[in-house]
Amino acid sequence: MKITLSLFEAHLKCPTKCWLRSNGEPTAGNAYAEWVHTQSESYRADAVRQLAAEVPMEVYAVGPAAENLKTAKWRLAVDMDILAQVSTPAVSGSVPLPERKPDGTPPEAIGTDGPSALQSRLHAVERIRSKGRGKAAQFIPIRFIFTNKLGKDDKLLLAFDAFVIAEMLGREIRLGKIIHGDDHAMLKVKTSALTSEVRKRIEKIAALLSNPARPDLVLNRHCAECEFQARCRQKAIEFARLRDVIEGSSTEKGIREYLILLSICQTCKYMGADFLDFLRSGERDIHAFAESRRTWTRPSRSSQPIGLPTITTSSPVVPQATVRGR
């Protein structure tokens, strides 16, 4: 399992967004998200030019190999990809990522997930030579944010960069910098104070991605600027329609159908199958549907109207799901 900066950033906004990105879910586009991306790239390129102008060319590097970080001679590097092998928590998320040993040796893998990797792309990193003989050089990650006002997520992204560098080098990265806003103001961030929160976030992401079931749909303030907005909105509409149908069924038969649907929903979640996809498929055996869900082609909305399947009190759906799924 590889946890990238893109997944970490998505999880800060919404676990569902992180899960969708990790599974390669297609996006419908979002005008605001595209504008933010364009602004970020433009600001980053301009900030890199200004920063590079302050150092001699012989100590400036573009995209240097991260493997040579310990023996590097440059003072400023930009666009550096770094990859660190770490150990992930167990699927339950209750086991913390282990600390490295004092000598920098990677810890033994714990939990059922085994070794994993963290990957980030550093906007820039500053290298400060050690003042004493035998002491290691200091590395300071730098991020460029185009907004004048910074939020906690911006600092956590910088802390993630520092965390990956620390895992790769086997020593703590205590400080980072954010250059932001119209005036290119610089903020120093004590990344070591955010290490614990970054570690907890990584645990949650590892647990999320190790679960084949989709996370519950959650709508929040980030939806308006998310590339998955159209997809989640459609899901929410489908749930609302289903809820309206169920709430309107107050007869004894309607209540029985509601309980059957509730049982089906819980069984689908237990077996890692999508509840709405199962209803639309026309399949009556949840176990068979769960086995074939990876190869099942979703029918178009025009050919498969949304509604309740024909369910009677003697329907075999519930006993099949209960006996074979649990």
PDB file of C-alpha atoms in Angstrom, residues 24-133:
ATOM      1  CA  GLY A  24      -9.189   5.558  -9.669  1.00  0.00           C
ATOM      2  CA  GLU A  25     -12.820   6.686  -9.714  1.00  0.00           C
ATOM      3  CA  PRO A  26     -13.405   8.939 -12.763  1.00  0.00           C
ATOM      4  CA  THR A  27     -14.185  12.581 -12.038  1.00  0.00           C
ATOM      5  CA  ALA A  28     -16.806  14.788 -13.654  1.00  0.00           C
ATOM      6  CA  GLY A  29     -14.676  17.904 -13.290  1.00  0.00           C
ATOM      7  CA  ASN A  30     -15.258  20.969 -11.168  1.00  0.00           C
ATOM      8  CA  ALA A  31     -14.665  24.524 -12.376  1.00  0.00           C
ATOM      9  CA  TYR A  32     -13.537  25.768  -8.972  1.00  0.00           C
ATOM     10  CA  ALA A  33     -11.192  22.815  -8.395  1.00  0.00           C
ATOM     11  CA  GLU A  34      -9.618  23.397 -11.820  1.00  0.00           C
ATOM     12  CA  TRP A  35      -9.183  27.105 -11.054  1.00  0.00           C
ATOM     13  CA  VAL A  36      -7.494  26.323  -7.724  1.00  0.00           C
ATOM     14  CA  HIS A  37      -5.125  23.882  -9.449  1.00  0.00           C
ATOM     15  CA  THR A  38      -4.210  26.465 -12.102  1.00  0.00           C
ATOM     16  CA  GLN A  39      -3.613  29.159  -9.479  1.00  0.00           C
ATOM     17  CA  SER A  40      -1.503  26.815  -7.362  1.00  0.00           C
ATOM     18  CA  GLU A  41       0.738  25.779 -10.256  1.00  0.00           C
ATOM     19  CA  SER A  42       1.187  29.366 -11.436  1.00  0.00           C
ATOM     20  CA  TYR A  43       2.036  30.618  -7.950  1.00  0.00           C
ATOM     21  CA  ARG A  44       4.393  27.720  -7.361  1.00  0.00           C
ATOM     22  CA  ALA A  45       6.325  28.375 -10.591  1.00  0.00           C
ATOM     23  CA  ASP A  46       6.670  32.083  -9.766  1.00  0.00           C
ATOM     24  CA  ALA A  47       7.784  31.375  -6.193  1.00  0.00           C
ATOM     25  CA  VAL A  48      10.384  28.860  -7.379  1.00  0.00           C
ATOM     26  CA  ARG A  49      11.862  31.453  -9.748  1.00  0.00           C
ATOM     27  CA  GLN A  50      12.143  34.011  -6.965  1.00  0.00           C
ATOM     28  CA  LEU A  51      13.674  31.526  -4.546  1.00  0.00           C
ATOM     29  CA  ALA A  52      16.150  30.210  -7.126  1.00  0.00           C
ATOM     30  CA  ALA A  53      17.350  33.747  -7.845  1.00  0.00           C
ATOM     31  CA  GLU A  54      18.616  34.004  -4.273  1.00  0.00           C
ATOM     32  CA  VAL A  55      21.104  31.106  -4.488  1.00  0.00           C
ATOM     33  CA  PRO A  56      24.080  30.462  -6.807  1.00  0.00           C
ATOM     34  CA  MET A  57      23.353  28.078  -9.681  1.00  0.00           C
ATOM     35  CA  GLU A  58      26.047  25.621  -8.545  1.00  0.00           C
ATOM     36  CA  VAL A  59      24.126  24.904  -5.333  1.00  0.00           C
ATOM     37  CA  TYR A  60      20.671  24.804  -6.952  1.00  0.00           C
ATOM     38  CA  ALA A  61      19.101  21.523  -8.126  1.00  0.00           C
ATOM     39  CA  VAL A  62      15.895  20.609  -9.953  1.00  0.00           C
ATOM     40  CA  GLY A  63      14.397  17.181  -9.275  1.00  0.00           C
ATOM     41  CA  PRO A  64      17.492  15.576  -7.712  1.00  0.00           C
ATOM     42  CA  ALA A  65      17.409  11.899  -6.797  1.00  0.00           C
ATOM     43  CA  ALA A  66      16.126  11.440  -3.260  1.00  0.00           C
ATOM     44  CA  GLU A  67      18.423   8.438  -2.774  1.00  0.00           C
ATOM     45  CA  ASN A  68      21.384  10.844  -2.622  1.00  0.00           C
ATOM     46  CA  LEU A  69      19.814  13.110  -0.014  1.00  0.00           C
ATOM     47  CA  LYS A  70      22.321  12.306   2.733  1.00  0.00           C
ATOM     48  CA  THR A  71      25.305  13.057   0.486  1.00  0.00           C
ATOM     49  CA  ALA A  72      23.770  16.050  -1.311  1.00  0.00           C
ATOM     50  CA  LYS A  73      25.848  19.203  -1.881  1.00  0.00           C
ATOM     51  CA  TRP A  74      23.117  21.576  -3.034  1.00  0.00           C
ATOM     52  CA  ARG A  75      21.567  24.261  -0.821  1.00  0.00           C
ATOM     53  CA  LEU A  76      18.183  24.419  -2.538  1.00  0.00           C
ATOM     54  CA  ALA A  77      16.317  21.738  -4.484  1.00  0.00           C
ATOM     55  CA  VAL A  78      12.869  21.912  -6.101  1.00  0.00           C
ATOM     56  CA  ASP A  79      10.408  19.336  -7.473  1.00  0.00           C
ATOM     57  CA  MET A  80      11.873  16.412  -5.562  1.00  0.00           C
ATOM     58  CA  ASP A  81      10.021  13.092  -5.390  1.00  0.00           C
ATOM     59  CA  ILE A  82      10.672  11.189  -2.169  1.00  0.00           C
ATOM     60  CA  LEU A  83       9.585   7.700  -1.166  1.00  0.00           C
ATOM     61  CA  ALA A  84       9.926   6.222   2.311  1.00  0.00           C
ATOM     62  CA  GLN A  85       9.251   2.642   3.380  1.00  0.00           C
ATOM     63  CA  VAL A  86       7.368   2.477   6.663  1.00  0.00           C
ATOM     64  CA  SER A  87       5.118   0.109   8.575  1.00  0.00           C
ATOM     65  CA  THR A  88       1.369   0.595   8.507  1.00  0.00           C
ATOM     66  CA  PRO A  89      -1.091  -0.117  11.326  1.00  0.00           C
ATOM     67  CA  ALA A  90      -3.383  -3.111  11.419  1.00  0.00           C
ATOM     68  CA  VAL A  91      -6.620  -2.966   9.490  1.00  0.00           C
ATOM     69  CA  SER A  92      -8.488  -1.924  12.621  1.00  0.00           C
ATOM     70  CA  GLY A  93      -6.436   1.242  12.788  1.00  0.00           C
ATOM     71  CA  SER A  94      -5.806   0.702  16.504  1.00  0.00           C
ATOM     72  CA  VAL A  95      -2.087  -0.068  16.168  1.00  0.00           C
ATOM     73  CA  PRO A  96       0.099   3.049  15.804  1.00  0.00           C
ATOM     74  CA  LEU A  97       2.897   3.380  13.311  1.00  0.00           C
ATOM     75  CA  PRO A  98       6.046   2.296  15.167  1.00  0.00           C
ATOM     76  CA  GLU A  99       8.772   4.756  15.980  1.00  0.00           C
ATOM     77  CA  ARG A 100      12.165   4.260  14.392  1.00  0.00           C
ATOM     78  CA  LYS A 101      14.971   2.943  16.531  1.00  0.00           C
ATOM     79  CA  PRO A 102      17.455   5.476  17.963  1.00  0.00           C
ATOM     80  CA  ASP A 103      20.092   4.522  15.382  1.00  0.00           C
ATOM     81  CA  GLY A 104      17.676   5.221  12.523  1.00  0.00           C
ATOM     82  CA  THR A 105      17.041   1.570  11.661  1.00  0.00           C
ATOM     83  CA  PRO A 106      13.520   1.033  10.258  1.00  0.00           C
ATOM     84  CA  PRO A 107      11.222  -0.754  12.730  1.00  0.00           C
ATOM     85  CA  GLU A 108       9.935  -4.256  12.285  1.00  0.00           C
ATOM     86  CA  ALA A 109       6.649  -4.411  10.413  1.00  0.00           C
ATOM     87  CA  ILE A 110       3.672  -4.866  12.696  1.00  0.00           C
ATOM     88  CA  GLY A 111       0.025  -5.524  12.017  1.00  0.00           C
ATOM     89  CA  THR A 112      -1.504  -7.453   9.149  1.00  0.00           C
ATOM     90  CA  ASP A 113      -0.751  -4.896   6.457  1.00  0.00           C
ATOM     91  CA  GLY A 114       3.016  -5.337   6.535  1.00  0.00           C
ATOM     92  CA  PRO A 115       5.435  -2.758   5.109  1.00  0.00           C
ATOM     93  CA  SER A 116       4.044   0.129   3.120  1.00  0.00           C
ATOM     94  CA  ALA A 117       5.286   3.336   1.531  1.00  0.00           C
ATOM     95  CA  LEU A 118       4.782   7.061   1.863  1.00  0.00           C
ATOM     96  CA  GLN A 119       5.334   9.252  -1.166  1.00  0.00           C
ATOM     97  CA  SER A 120       5.456  13.010  -1.523  1.00  0.00           C
ATOM     98  CA  ARG A 121       6.600  15.589  -4.042  1.00  0.00           C
ATOM     99  CA  LEU A 122       8.415  18.428  -2.338  1.00  0.00           C
ATOM    100  CA  HIS A 123       7.799  21.891  -3.728  1.00  0.00           C
ATOM    101  CA  ALA A 124      11.266  22.773  -2.462  1.00  0.00           C
ATOM    102  CA  VAL A 125      13.699  21.747   0.241  1.00  0.00           C
ATOM    103  CA  GLU A 126      16.485  23.771   1.808  1.00  0.00           C
ATOM    104  CA  ARG A 127      19.683  22.103   2.977  1.00  0.00           C
ATOM    105  CA  ILE A 128      21.683  23.746   5.756  1.00  0.00           C
ATOM    106  CA  ARG A 129      25.196  22.477   6.335  1.00  0.00           C
ATOM    107  CA  SER A 130      26.059  21.286   9.820  1.00  0.00           C
ATOM    108  CA  LYS A 131      28.150  23.629  11.954  1.00  0.00           C
ATOM    109  CA  GLY A 132      30.107  20.879  13.655  1.00  0.00           C
ATOM    110  CA  ARG A 133      32.164  18.010  12.288  1.00  0.00           C
TER     111      ARG A 133
END
